Amino acid sequence: MNNSTDILLIYPRPSDTSPEKAPALSIFYPGAYLEEQGLNVEYVDLRFDSMGYMWGKIVNSPLVIGISTMTGTQLKEAIQIARAIKDNSPRLPIVFGGIHPSLLPQQTIQADYIDYVIEGEGEKPLLNLVLYLKGETRNPYIKGVHSKECNAYFHPESDSYLLGNDHPFPLTEKTKRYYAIANQHNHVRHLESRGCVYNCRYCYNKGFNNGTYREIPIEKWDKEVHLLREHFGDSLTHLSLGDNIGSKQRFRDVFGVLWANYLKGFLSLRCDFIDEEISSLIDPVWVDHILFGAESGSDRVLKDVLGKYKSKQVIIDCARLMNKTKVRTTYTFMCGVPGETKEDFRESLDLARIIYKIDKRSGITFFVFTPYPGCDLYTEAIKNGFKEPETLEAWERVSRTNNKYKSYNNMYFLSGLAWMGRKGHKTSQNFKGIARLKILWLEILARIRIRFKWLNCFGIENGLAQRIITKQAIHNERLQ
């Protein structure tokens, strides 16, 4: 039996402070697919594993290393890891995959510490690449793989994407310890579909999934949920799903499975998906949390710029219906959208306050608009002054909390302090019990600032908030 590692898959930390403990599906799905084909796969999740543990895996001489990354903070750590590996093992092939490399594969492959880039879903391209590196196939020209070796780029085609029945089951012997951590925090996530049925003008999904939407057949998904239930027993009480369930019938089918397995669901939906019929089916007994993309309080921005909702009344109606369900919700907004005016931004602040008042279990977060290549708004963002990063490293500084306007950057922290403190939301997760007093005074100041729209000159409070949150996150990790 060959015990050598075919591939080591690494998931860098996406954030220093987030309490998120969900399974790293961007490496677990492709890894499980390779395991099903008989390959020896090892995993490192640097949210939970130390750098020493990672280097211990590298000492075992894997054939290739794969690193999954998003834009921003996670990309910065991914680059640091890749450089360190190349310094120690110059001939060890490194593959970058995930959202950011998929959207900018040709720029990513230019980095001297990267040998291959996977564009789009990783299962099929990664399998074919590993088989080539093992010498089991001879063709280096692989769909969905950008190769420095042969100086060639091969974009994924329709057959590069998995159909519903082909999706692997990501819980394996080697990933189960990470699932155990997720389960301790009620963060187990299992996708019921891939892609999206909608066509929002700002979303990376259009480029990453090539405009496709694929549901996992409900019978297969039902079986997989049963397997999760059997593995964890009664300790599994919550299950997080993918983005935007595609239809009302699919909604009924999916939550029929959750109900049959005595599980509470965490899901993402559009505000216009919620009507009297759907809201009547939503019960806190089997729905724990719903995330809504509100995006803007301006009708013009919603309809003409983002291509999402007809008007903000859709969002207000959703908040009213959700308040009746007594289910916890989060509404996310964007600021810094191309063409957004100060008045549009003020309308978003006003709408956020209205939602928070209507939906008594809601939390609200503001993110800075991130121009993703492949989305319709990318070109408009450049026309409106966004300076397109010319290197992979320059994208480290582009994130959903970073914009040239300080008031927009401040809103990420101000909204988190002001509107994410209700039971079950991030502040209450990070600061439990008496520890809440450490941050409470900053929460009160944030509410005052937003009420009167005093959004600038936030440097001292921002620095204190980040320091307090980081120290609390480190303290919480030590207790686990």
Short mmCIF file of C-alpha atoms in Angstrom, two decimals:
data_model
loop_
_atom_site.label_atom_id
_atom_site.label_comp_id
_atom_site.label_asym_id
_atom_site.label_seq_id
_atom_site.Cartn_x
_atom_site.Cartn_y
_atom_site.Cartn_z
CA MET A 1 0.00 0.00 0.00
CA ASN A 2 1.33 3.46 -0.97
CA ASN A 3 1.08 5.83 2.03
CA SER A 4 2.75 8.83 0.35
CA THR A 5 0.69 12.00 0.14
CA ASP A 6 -0.56 12.84 -3.35
CA ILE A 7 -1.76 16.32 -2.43
CA LEU A 8 -1.82 18.53 0.65
CA LEU A 9 -4.73 20.99 0.62
CA ILE A 10 -4.36 24.16 2.72
CA TYR A 11 -7.04 26.63 3.83
CA PRO A 12 -5.51 29.92 5.09
CA ARG A 13 -7.30 32.01 7.70
CA PRO A 14 -9.90 34.27 6.05
CA SER A 15 -10.01 36.63 9.05
CA ASP A 16 -8.25 37.25 12.36
CA THR A 17 -11.41 37.87 14.36
CA SER A 18 -14.40 36.06 12.84
CA PRO A 19 -16.04 33.41 15.06
CA GLU A 20 -16.92 31.38 11.93
CA LYS A 21 -16.02 27.69 12.32
CA ALA A 22 -17.76 26.18 9.27
CA PRO A 23 -15.99 23.37 7.38
CA ALA A 24 -13.54 24.59 4.72
CA LEU A 25 -15.62 23.25 1.84
CA SER A 26 -13.39 24.88 -0.78
CA ILE A 27 -10.78 22.22 0.03
CA PHE A 28 -13.02 19.47 1.43
CA TYR A 29 -15.18 19.02 -1.68
CA PRO A 30 -12.29 18.66 -4.16
CA GLY A 31 -10.32 16.67 -1.60
CA ALA A 32 -13.18 14.23 -1.10
CA TYR A 33 -13.53 13.89 -4.86
CA LEU A 34 -9.86 12.92 -5.11
CA GLU A 35 -10.20 10.54 -2.16
CA GLU A 36 -13.07 8.81 -3.98
CA GLN A 37 -10.64 8.21 -6.87
CA GLY A 38 -8.19 6.47 -4.54
CA LEU A 39 -5.74 9.36 -4.05
CA ASN A 40 -4.10 10.10 -0.71
CA VAL A 41 -5.19 13.58 0.38
CA GLU A 42 -4.15 15.50 3.52
CA TYR A 43 -5.75 18.69 4.85
CA VAL A 44 -4.64 21.75 6.83
CA ASP A 45 -7.08 24.40 8.07
CA LEU A 46 -5.04 27.21 9.60
CA ARG A 47 -7.99 28.45 11.63
CA PHE A 48 -7.44 25.39 13.80
CA ASP A 49 -4.07 23.89 12.82
CA SER A 50 -0.74 25.48 13.70
CA MET A 51 1.95 26.40 11.22
CA GLY A 52 4.03 23.68 12.84
CA TYR A 53 1.36 21.13 11.98
CA MET A 54 1.36 22.36 8.38
CA TRP A 55 5.14 22.06 8.09
CA GLY A 56 4.94 18.59 9.57
CA LYS A 57 2.66 17.60 6.68
CA ILE A 58 5.02 19.21 4.17
CA VAL A 59 7.99 17.27 5.58
CA ASN A 60 6.18 14.10 4.46
CA SER A 61 6.87 15.23 0.87
CA PRO A 62 3.45 15.58 -0.80
CA LEU A 63 3.49 15.38 -4.58
CA VAL A 64 1.76 18.77 -4.85
CA ILE A 65 0.29 21.44 -2.56
CA GLY A 66 -3.05 23.16 -3.20
CA ILE A 67 -4.03 26.45 -1.54
CA SER A 68 -7.57 27.87 -1.66
CA THR A 69 -8.07 31.60 -1.26
CA MET A 70 -10.48 34.50 -1.49
CA THR A 71 -9.52 38.13 -2.10
CA GLY A 72 -8.08 40.22 0.74
CA THR A 73 -6.91 38.90 4.12
CA GLN A 74 -6.94 35.24 3.12
CA LEU A 75 -4.99 35.98 -0.05
CA LYS A 76 -2.30 37.72 1.99
CA GLU A 77 -1.80 34.63 4.16
CA ALA A 78 -1.96 32.32 1.12
CA ILE A 79 0.87 34.29 -0.53
CA GLN A 80 2.97 34.18 2.64
CA ILE A 81 2.51 30.40 2.89
CA ALA A 82 3.33 29.79 -0.77
CA ARG A 83 6.48 31.90 -0.60
CA ALA A 84 7.68 30.12 2.54
CA ILE A 85 7.10 26.71 0.95
CA LYS A 86 8.97 27.70 -2.21
CA ASP A 87 11.87 29.03 -0.14
CA ASN A 88 12.18 25.66 1.58
CA SER A 89 11.18 23.35 -1.29
CA PRO A 90 11.68 25.16 -4.63
CA ARG A 91 10.71 22.12 -6.74
CA LEU A 92 7.48 21.35 -4.86
CA PRO A 93 4.55 22.29 -7.19
CA ILE A 94 2.04 24.76 -5.74
CA VAL A 95 -1.52 25.12 -7.04
CA PHE A 96 -3.74 28.10 -6.26
CA GLY A 97 -7.51 27.74 -6.45
CA GLY A 98 -10.67 29.29 -5.02
CA ILE A 99 -12.58 32.43 -5.84
CA HIS A 100 -9.76 34.91 -6.38
CA PRO A 101 -7.47 32.76 -8.57
CA SER A 102 -10.52 31.67 -10.58
CA LEU A 103 -11.47 35.25 -11.39
CA LEU A 104 -7.90 36.31 -12.22
CA PRO A 105 -6.12 33.13 -13.31
CA GLN A 106 -3.71 34.71 -15.79
CA GLN A 107 -2.53 37.32 -13.32
CA THR A 108 -2.27 34.73 -10.52
CA ILE A 109 -0.09 32.34 -12.55
CA GLN A 110 2.47 35.12 -13.06
CA ALA A 111 3.56 34.90 -9.41
CA ASP A 112 6.91 33.10 -9.21
CA TYR A 113 5.78 30.98 -6.25
CA ILE A 114 2.77 29.50 -8.09
CA ASP A 115 3.03 26.70 -10.66
CA TYR A 116 -0.62 26.02 -11.51
CA VAL A 117 -3.97 27.78 -11.13
CA ILE A 118 -7.34 26.05 -11.03
CA GLU A 119 -10.09 28.16 -12.61
CA GLY A 120 -13.63 27.50 -11.40
CA GLU A 121 -14.69 24.37 -9.54
CA GLY A 122 -11.70 22.32 -8.52
CA GLU A 123 -12.78 18.69 -8.51
CA LYS A 124 -12.22 17.60 -12.12
CA PRO A 125 -9.28 19.88 -13.02
CA LEU A 126 -7.45 19.07 -9.78
CA LEU A 127 -7.92 15.33 -10.25
CA ASN A 128 -6.57 15.48 -13.80
CA LEU A 129 -3.63 17.63 -12.69
CA VAL A 130 -2.63 15.26 -9.88
CA LEU A 131 -2.89 12.26 -12.20
CA TYR A 132 -0.63 14.08 -14.66
CA LEU A 133 1.91 14.90 -11.95
CA LYS A 134 1.86 11.26 -10.84
CA GLY A 135 2.71 10.23 -14.39
CA GLU A 136 -0.58 8.37 -14.88
CA THR A 137 -1.56 10.65 -17.76
CA ARG A 138 0.70 12.41 -20.26
CA ASN A 139 -1.37 15.37 -21.41
CA PRO A 140 -0.38 18.58 -19.54
CA TYR A 141 -3.12 20.58 -21.30
CA ILE A 142 -6.00 20.24 -18.83
CA LYS A 143 -9.36 22.05 -18.94
CA GLY A 144 -9.61 24.52 -16.09
CA VAL A 145 -5.85 24.47 -15.36
CA HIS A 146 -3.49 27.36 -16.07
CA SER A 147 0.03 26.01 -16.23
CA LYS A 148 3.37 27.76 -15.94
CA GLU A 149 5.04 24.52 -17.07
CA CYS A 150 3.65 24.71 -20.60
CA ASN A 151 2.84 28.45 -20.58
CA ALA A 152 -0.76 27.69 -21.49
CA TYR A 153 -4.22 28.67 -20.28
CA PHE A 154 -7.19 26.36 -20.59
CA HIS A 155 -10.48 27.77 -19.40
CA PRO A 156 -13.04 25.37 -17.94
CA GLU A 157 -15.79 24.16 -20.26
CA SER A 158 -19.29 23.02 -19.42
CA ASP A 159 -18.12 19.47 -18.71
CA SER A 160 -15.62 20.82 -16.15
CA TYR A 161 -18.48 21.51 -13.73
CA LEU A 162 -19.98 18.74 -11.64
CA LEU A 163 -23.59 17.75 -12.13
CA GLY A 164 -25.74 17.26 -9.05
CA ASN A 165 -25.31 13.49 -8.82
CA ASP A 166 -21.51 13.78 -9.09
CA HIS A 167 -20.98 15.99 -6.04
CA PRO A 168 -18.72 14.24 -3.51
CA PHE A 169 -19.62 13.82 0.17
CA PRO A 170 -17.07 16.02 1.99
CA LEU A 171 -17.19 14.27 5.38
CA THR A 172 -14.35 11.73 5.29
CA GLU A 173 -12.08 10.10 7.85
CA LYS A 174 -9.55 12.87 7.29
CA THR A 175 -11.99 15.79 7.46
CA LYS A 176 -14.17 14.57 10.33
CA ARG A 177 -12.07 16.28 13.03
CA TYR A 178 -12.75 19.64 11.37
CA TYR A 179 -16.45 18.81 11.16
CA ALA A 180 -16.38 18.03 14.88
CA ILE A 181 -15.11 21.57 15.58
CA ALA A 182 -17.83 23.02 13.33
CA ASN A 183 -20.48 20.96 15.10
CA GLN A 184 -19.37 22.22 18.51
CA HIS A 185 -20.28 25.71 17.33
CA ASN A 186 -23.40 24.76 15.31
CA HIS A 187 -21.54 25.71 12.11
CA VAL A 188 -21.78 22.49 10.07
CA ARG A 189 -22.39 23.45 6.44
CA HIS A 190 -23.58 21.21 3.62
CA LEU A 191 -24.45 22.57 0.17
CA GLU A 192 -27.73 21.64 -1.49
CA SER A 193 -26.77 23.35 -4.77
CA ARG A 194 -23.99 25.18 -6.58
CA GLY A 195 -24.13 28.41 -8.52
CA CYS A 196 -27.06 30.80 -8.50
CA VAL A 197 -30.31 31.26 -10.42
CA TYR A 198 -30.07 35.04 -10.25
CA ASN A 199 -27.99 37.47 -12.29
CA CYS A 200 -26.99 40.32 -9.96
CA ARG A 201 -24.58 42.74 -11.60
CA TYR A 202 -22.07 42.80 -8.72
CA CYS A 203 -21.67 39.10 -7.91
CA TYR A 204 -18.58 36.93 -8.50
CA ASN A 205 -20.86 33.91 -9.07
CA LYS A 206 -21.35 34.83 -12.71
CA GLY A 207 -17.64 34.42 -13.41
CA PHE A 208 -16.86 31.63 -10.97
CA ASN A 209 -19.72 29.28 -11.86
CA ASN A 210 -19.97 30.32 -15.51
CA GLY A 211 -23.60 31.31 -14.98
CA THR A 212 -24.63 27.77 -14.03
CA TYR A 213 -26.96 26.62 -11.27
CA ARG A 214 -27.02 22.96 -10.29
CA GLU A 215 -29.18 21.43 -7.60
CA ILE A 216 -28.08 18.28 -5.84
CA PRO A 217 -30.99 15.84 -6.32
CA ILE A 218 -33.10 15.95 -3.18
CA GLU A 219 -32.82 12.16 -2.75
CA LYS A 220 -29.01 12.37 -2.76
CA TRP A 221 -29.00 15.38 -0.44
CA ASP A 222 -31.44 13.63 1.91
CA LYS A 223 -29.12 10.62 2.07
CA GLU A 224 -26.10 12.81 2.82
CA VAL A 225 -27.92 14.67 5.60
CA HIS A 226 -28.82 11.26 7.07
CA LEU A 227 -25.12 10.32 6.99
CA LEU A 228 -24.22 13.52 8.85
CA ARG A 229 -26.94 12.77 11.39
CA GLU A 230 -25.69 9.23 11.87
CA HIS A 231 -22.11 10.41 12.31
CA PHE A 232 -22.84 13.10 14.91
CA GLY A 233 -25.99 11.67 16.48
CA ASP A 234 -28.05 14.02 18.61
CA SER A 235 -25.16 16.48 18.91
CA LEU A 236 -25.88 17.68 15.36
CA THR A 237 -28.67 20.23 15.74
CA HIS A 238 -27.93 22.87 13.07
CA LEU A 239 -27.09 22.74 9.37
CA SER A 240 -26.01 25.64 7.17
CA LEU A 241 -26.97 25.48 3.48
CA GLY A 242 -25.70 27.09 0.28
CA ASP A 243 -26.77 30.40 -1.23
CA ASN A 244 -30.26 31.23 -2.52
CA ILE A 245 -32.54 28.21 -2.78
CA GLY A 246 -33.77 28.21 -6.36
CA SER A 247 -37.55 27.80 -6.05
CA LYS A 248 -40.39 27.54 -3.58
CA GLN A 249 -40.77 23.81 -4.26
CA ARG A 250 -37.05 23.32 -3.63
CA PHE A 251 -37.48 25.26 -0.39
CA ARG A 252 -40.21 22.87 0.73
CA ASP A 253 -38.15 19.82 -0.24
CA VAL A 254 -34.98 20.98 1.49
CA PHE A 255 -36.68 21.91 4.71
CA GLY A 256 -38.69 18.73 4.65
CA VAL A 257 -35.33 16.96 4.92
CA LEU A 258 -34.24 19.19 7.79
CA TRP A 259 -37.53 18.68 9.60
CA ALA A 260 -37.31 14.89 9.19
CA ASN A 261 -33.82 14.95 10.72
CA TYR A 262 -34.72 17.32 13.57
CA LEU A 263 -32.26 19.96 12.32
CA LYS A 264 -32.35 23.74 12.35
CA GLY A 265 -31.31 25.44 9.10
CA PHE A 266 -29.11 28.46 8.43
CA LEU A 267 -29.57 29.79 4.92
CA SER A 268 -29.23 32.74 2.56
CA LEU A 269 -32.28 34.07 0.69
CA ARG A 270 -33.28 37.10 -1.34
CA CYS A 271 -35.77 39.48 0.23
CA ASP A 272 -38.13 39.04 -2.73
CA PHE A 273 -38.23 35.28 -2.06
CA ILE A 274 -40.15 35.94 1.14
CA ASP A 275 -43.92 36.23 0.82
CA GLU A 276 -46.88 35.27 2.99
CA GLU A 277 -46.69 31.64 1.84
CA ILE A 278 -42.96 31.17 2.46
CA SER A 279 -42.96 33.10 5.72
CA SER A 280 -45.77 30.89 7.01
CA LEU A 281 -43.47 27.88 6.52
CA ILE A 282 -40.58 29.46 8.42
CA ASP A 283 -40.58 28.40 12.03
CA PRO A 284 -37.84 28.90 14.67
CA VAL A 285 -38.22 25.21 15.52
CA TRP A 286 -36.43 24.29 12.28
CA VAL A 287 -34.96 27.58 10.98
CA ASP A 288 -32.20 29.14 13.07
CA HIS A 289 -30.97 32.06 10.97
CA ILE A 290 -31.57 33.61 7.53
CA LEU A 291 -29.13 35.93 5.77
CA PHE A 292 -30.60 38.52 3.39
CA GLY A 293 -28.70 40.70 0.94
CA ALA A 294 -30.49 44.05 1.26
CA GLU A 295 -27.58 45.85 -0.47
CA SER A 296 -28.94 49.43 -0.65
CA GLY A 297 -31.66 51.78 0.51
CA SER A 298 -31.76 53.58 -2.83
CA ASP A 299 -34.35 52.43 -5.37
CA ARG A 300 -32.12 53.68 -8.18
CA VAL A 301 -29.09 51.71 -6.97
CA LEU A 302 -31.13 48.57 -6.30
CA LYS A 303 -32.79 48.49 -9.70
CA ASP A 304 -30.48 50.22 -12.17
CA VAL A 305 -27.01 49.70 -10.69
CA LEU A 306 -27.16 46.36 -8.86
CA GLY A 307 -29.96 44.75 -10.85
CA LYS A 308 -31.46 43.13 -7.75
CA TYR A 309 -34.77 44.51 -6.43
CA LYS A 310 -37.44 46.76 -7.92
CA SER A 311 -37.50 48.96 -4.82
CA LYS A 312 -36.56 49.08 -1.13
CA GLN A 313 -40.20 48.35 -0.29
CA VAL A 314 -39.42 44.71 -1.08
CA ILE A 315 -36.84 44.74 1.73
CA ILE A 316 -39.17 46.46 4.20
CA ASP A 317 -41.94 43.96 3.44
CA CYS A 318 -39.49 41.12 3.98
CA ALA A 319 -38.47 42.54 7.38
CA ARG A 320 -42.11 42.80 8.47
CA LEU A 321 -42.84 39.20 7.46
CA MET A 322 -39.66 37.90 9.07
CA ASN A 323 -40.44 39.67 12.34
CA LYS A 324 -43.63 37.61 12.57
CA THR A 325 -41.64 34.36 12.23
CA LYS A 326 -39.45 35.10 15.28
CA VAL A 327 -36.42 33.74 13.37
CA ARG A 328 -33.01 35.41 13.69
CA THR A 329 -31.96 37.37 10.57
CA THR A 330 -29.02 39.34 9.20
CA TYR A 331 -29.34 41.97 6.46
CA THR A 332 -26.19 42.96 4.58
CA PHE A 333 -25.64 46.27 2.78
CA MET A 334 -22.98 47.48 0.34
CA CYS A 335 -21.48 50.95 0.16
CA GLY A 336 -19.08 52.40 -2.38
CA VAL A 337 -21.01 50.96 -5.34
CA PRO A 338 -20.08 52.62 -8.68
CA GLY A 339 -22.35 55.60 -9.20
CA GLU A 340 -23.60 55.70 -5.61
CA THR A 341 -24.15 59.24 -4.35
CA LYS A 342 -24.02 60.57 -0.80
CA GLU A 343 -27.80 60.72 -0.84
CA ASP A 344 -27.96 57.03 -1.88
CA PHE A 345 -25.67 56.16 1.02
CA ARG A 346 -27.81 58.13 3.47
CA GLU A 347 -30.87 56.25 2.21
CA SER A 348 -29.08 52.97 2.99
CA LEU A 349 -28.38 54.14 6.55
CA ASP A 350 -32.02 55.14 6.97
CA LEU A 351 -33.28 51.83 5.61
CA ALA A 352 -30.94 49.89 7.90
CA ARG A 353 -32.36 51.71 10.92
CA ILE A 354 -35.92 50.99 9.73
CA ILE A 355 -35.16 47.27 9.31
CA TYR A 356 -33.51 47.06 12.72
CA LYS A 357 -36.59 48.63 14.28
CA ILE A 358 -39.11 46.44 12.39
CA ASP A 359 -37.36 43.05 12.64
CA LYS A 360 -36.66 42.59 16.35
CA ARG A 361 -34.21 39.69 15.86
CA SER A 362 -32.21 41.22 13.07
CA GLY A 363 -28.56 42.14 12.75
CA ILE A 364 -27.18 44.47 10.08
CA THR A 365 -23.74 44.65 8.49
CA PHE A 366 -22.31 47.07 5.92
CA PHE A 367 -19.59 45.91 3.54
CA VAL A 368 -17.57 47.91 1.06
CA PHE A 369 -18.32 47.00 -2.55
CA THR A 370 -15.57 44.76 -3.94
CA PRO A 371 -15.15 44.92 -7.74
CA TYR A 372 -14.78 41.30 -8.85
CA PRO A 373 -13.52 40.65 -12.39
CA GLY A 374 -16.22 38.93 -14.40
CA CYS A 375 -19.13 40.82 -12.86
CA ASP A 376 -20.94 43.53 -14.81
CA LEU A 377 -19.95 46.30 -12.37
CA TYR A 378 -16.21 45.68 -12.67
CA THR A 379 -15.79 47.87 -15.76
CA GLU A 380 -17.99 50.57 -14.23
CA ALA A 381 -15.90 50.48 -11.05
CA ILE A 382 -12.76 51.18 -13.09
CA LYS A 383 -14.51 54.06 -14.87
CA ASN A 384 -15.47 55.44 -11.45
CA GLY A 385 -11.89 55.50 -10.18
CA PHE A 386 -11.15 51.96 -9.01
CA LYS A 387 -7.48 51.33 -9.74
CA GLU A 388 -7.17 47.78 -10.99
CA PRO A 389 -4.37 46.00 -9.07
CA GLU A 390 -1.59 45.01 -11.46
CA THR A 391 -0.17 42.14 -9.37
CA LEU A 392 -1.53 39.34 -7.24
CA GLU A 393 0.03 40.88 -4.13
CA ALA A 394 -1.78 44.18 -4.70
CA TRP A 395 -5.13 42.39 -4.29
CA GLU A 396 -4.28 41.70 -0.63
CA ARG A 397 -5.49 45.20 0.19
CA VAL A 398 -8.80 44.89 -1.68
CA SER A 399 -11.55 43.66 0.58
CA ARG A 400 -15.12 44.22 1.67
CA THR A 401 -13.85 46.50 4.46
CA ASN A 402 -11.50 48.69 2.43
CA ASN A 403 -12.35 51.71 0.28
CA LYS A 404 -10.77 55.05 -0.57
CA TYR A 405 -13.56 56.81 1.38
CA LYS A 406 -13.00 56.51 5.14
CA SER A 407 -16.69 56.80 5.97
CA TYR A 408 -17.34 53.62 3.96
CA ASN A 409 -14.51 51.73 5.65
CA ASN A 410 -15.76 52.88 9.04
CA MET A 411 -19.26 51.54 8.32
CA TYR A 412 -18.09 47.92 8.47
CA PHE A 413 -17.05 48.36 12.10
CA LEU A 414 -19.75 50.87 13.03
CA SER A 415 -22.55 48.62 11.75
CA GLY A 416 -21.03 45.61 13.47
CA LEU A 417 -20.87 47.46 16.76
CA ALA A 418 -24.29 49.09 16.45
CA TRP A 419 -26.37 46.30 14.92
CA MET A 420 -24.74 42.89 15.52
CA GLY A 421 -25.22 42.68 19.28
CA ARG A 422 -28.58 40.95 19.57
CA LYS A 423 -28.75 37.38 20.84
CA GLY A 424 -27.07 34.92 18.46
CA HIS A 425 -25.24 37.54 16.40
CA LYS A 426 -21.46 37.98 16.19
CA THR A 427 -20.91 40.38 19.08
CA SER A 428 -22.90 38.19 21.46
CA GLN A 429 -20.96 35.15 20.20
CA ASN A 430 -17.58 36.80 20.77
CA PHE A 431 -18.46 38.52 24.04
CA LYS A 432 -20.48 36.21 26.23
CA GLY A 433 -21.79 37.05 29.68
CA ILE A 434 -19.93 39.74 31.62
CA ALA A 435 -17.30 39.98 28.85
CA ARG A 436 -19.88 42.03 26.92
CA LEU A 437 -19.01 45.02 29.11
CA LYS A 438 -15.63 45.24 27.35
CA ILE A 439 -17.29 46.30 24.10
CA LEU A 440 -20.66 47.70 25.21
CA TRP A 441 -19.50 51.31 25.48
CA LEU A 442 -18.25 51.18 21.88
CA GLU A 443 -21.58 49.74 20.77
CA ILE A 444 -23.40 52.70 22.32
CA LEU A 445 -21.04 55.21 20.68
CA ALA A 446 -21.52 53.49 17.31
CA ARG A 447 -25.31 53.81 17.55
CA ILE A 448 -24.97 57.52 18.32
CA ARG A 449 -22.60 58.03 15.38
CA ILE A 450 -24.93 56.29 12.93
CA ARG A 451 -27.99 58.10 14.27
CA PHE A 452 -26.41 61.49 13.56
CA LYS A 453 -24.30 60.26 10.60
CA TRP A 454 -20.99 61.15 12.25
CA LEU A 455 -19.02 58.57 10.29
CA ASN A 456 -15.55 60.13 10.01
CA CYS A 457 -12.79 60.69 12.61
CA PHE A 458 -13.31 57.14 13.81
CA GLY A 459 -9.64 56.16 14.04
CA ILE A 460 -9.23 55.91 17.84
CA GLU A 461 -12.51 54.04 18.38
CA ASN A 462 -11.79 51.80 15.38
CA GLY A 463 -8.35 50.92 16.71
CA LEU A 464 -9.70 50.21 20.19
CA ALA A 465 -12.54 48.08 18.80
CA GLN A 466 -10.21 45.97 16.66
CA ARG A 467 -7.82 45.50 19.56
CA ILE A 468 -10.58 44.47 21.98
CA ILE A 469 -12.18 42.10 19.44
CA THR A 470 -8.84 40.50 18.55
CA LYS A 471 -7.88 39.97 22.19
CA GLN A 472 -11.30 38.48 22.92
CA ALA A 473 -11.05 36.15 19.91
CA ILE A 474 -7.64 34.91 21.14
CA HIS A 475 -9.09 34.43 24.63
CA ASN A 476 -12.03 32.47 23.26
CA GLU A 477 -9.71 30.19 21.25
CA ARG A 478 -7.70 29.39 24.35
CA LEU A 479 -10.86 28.35 26.17
CA GLN A 480 -11.83 25.87 23.43
#
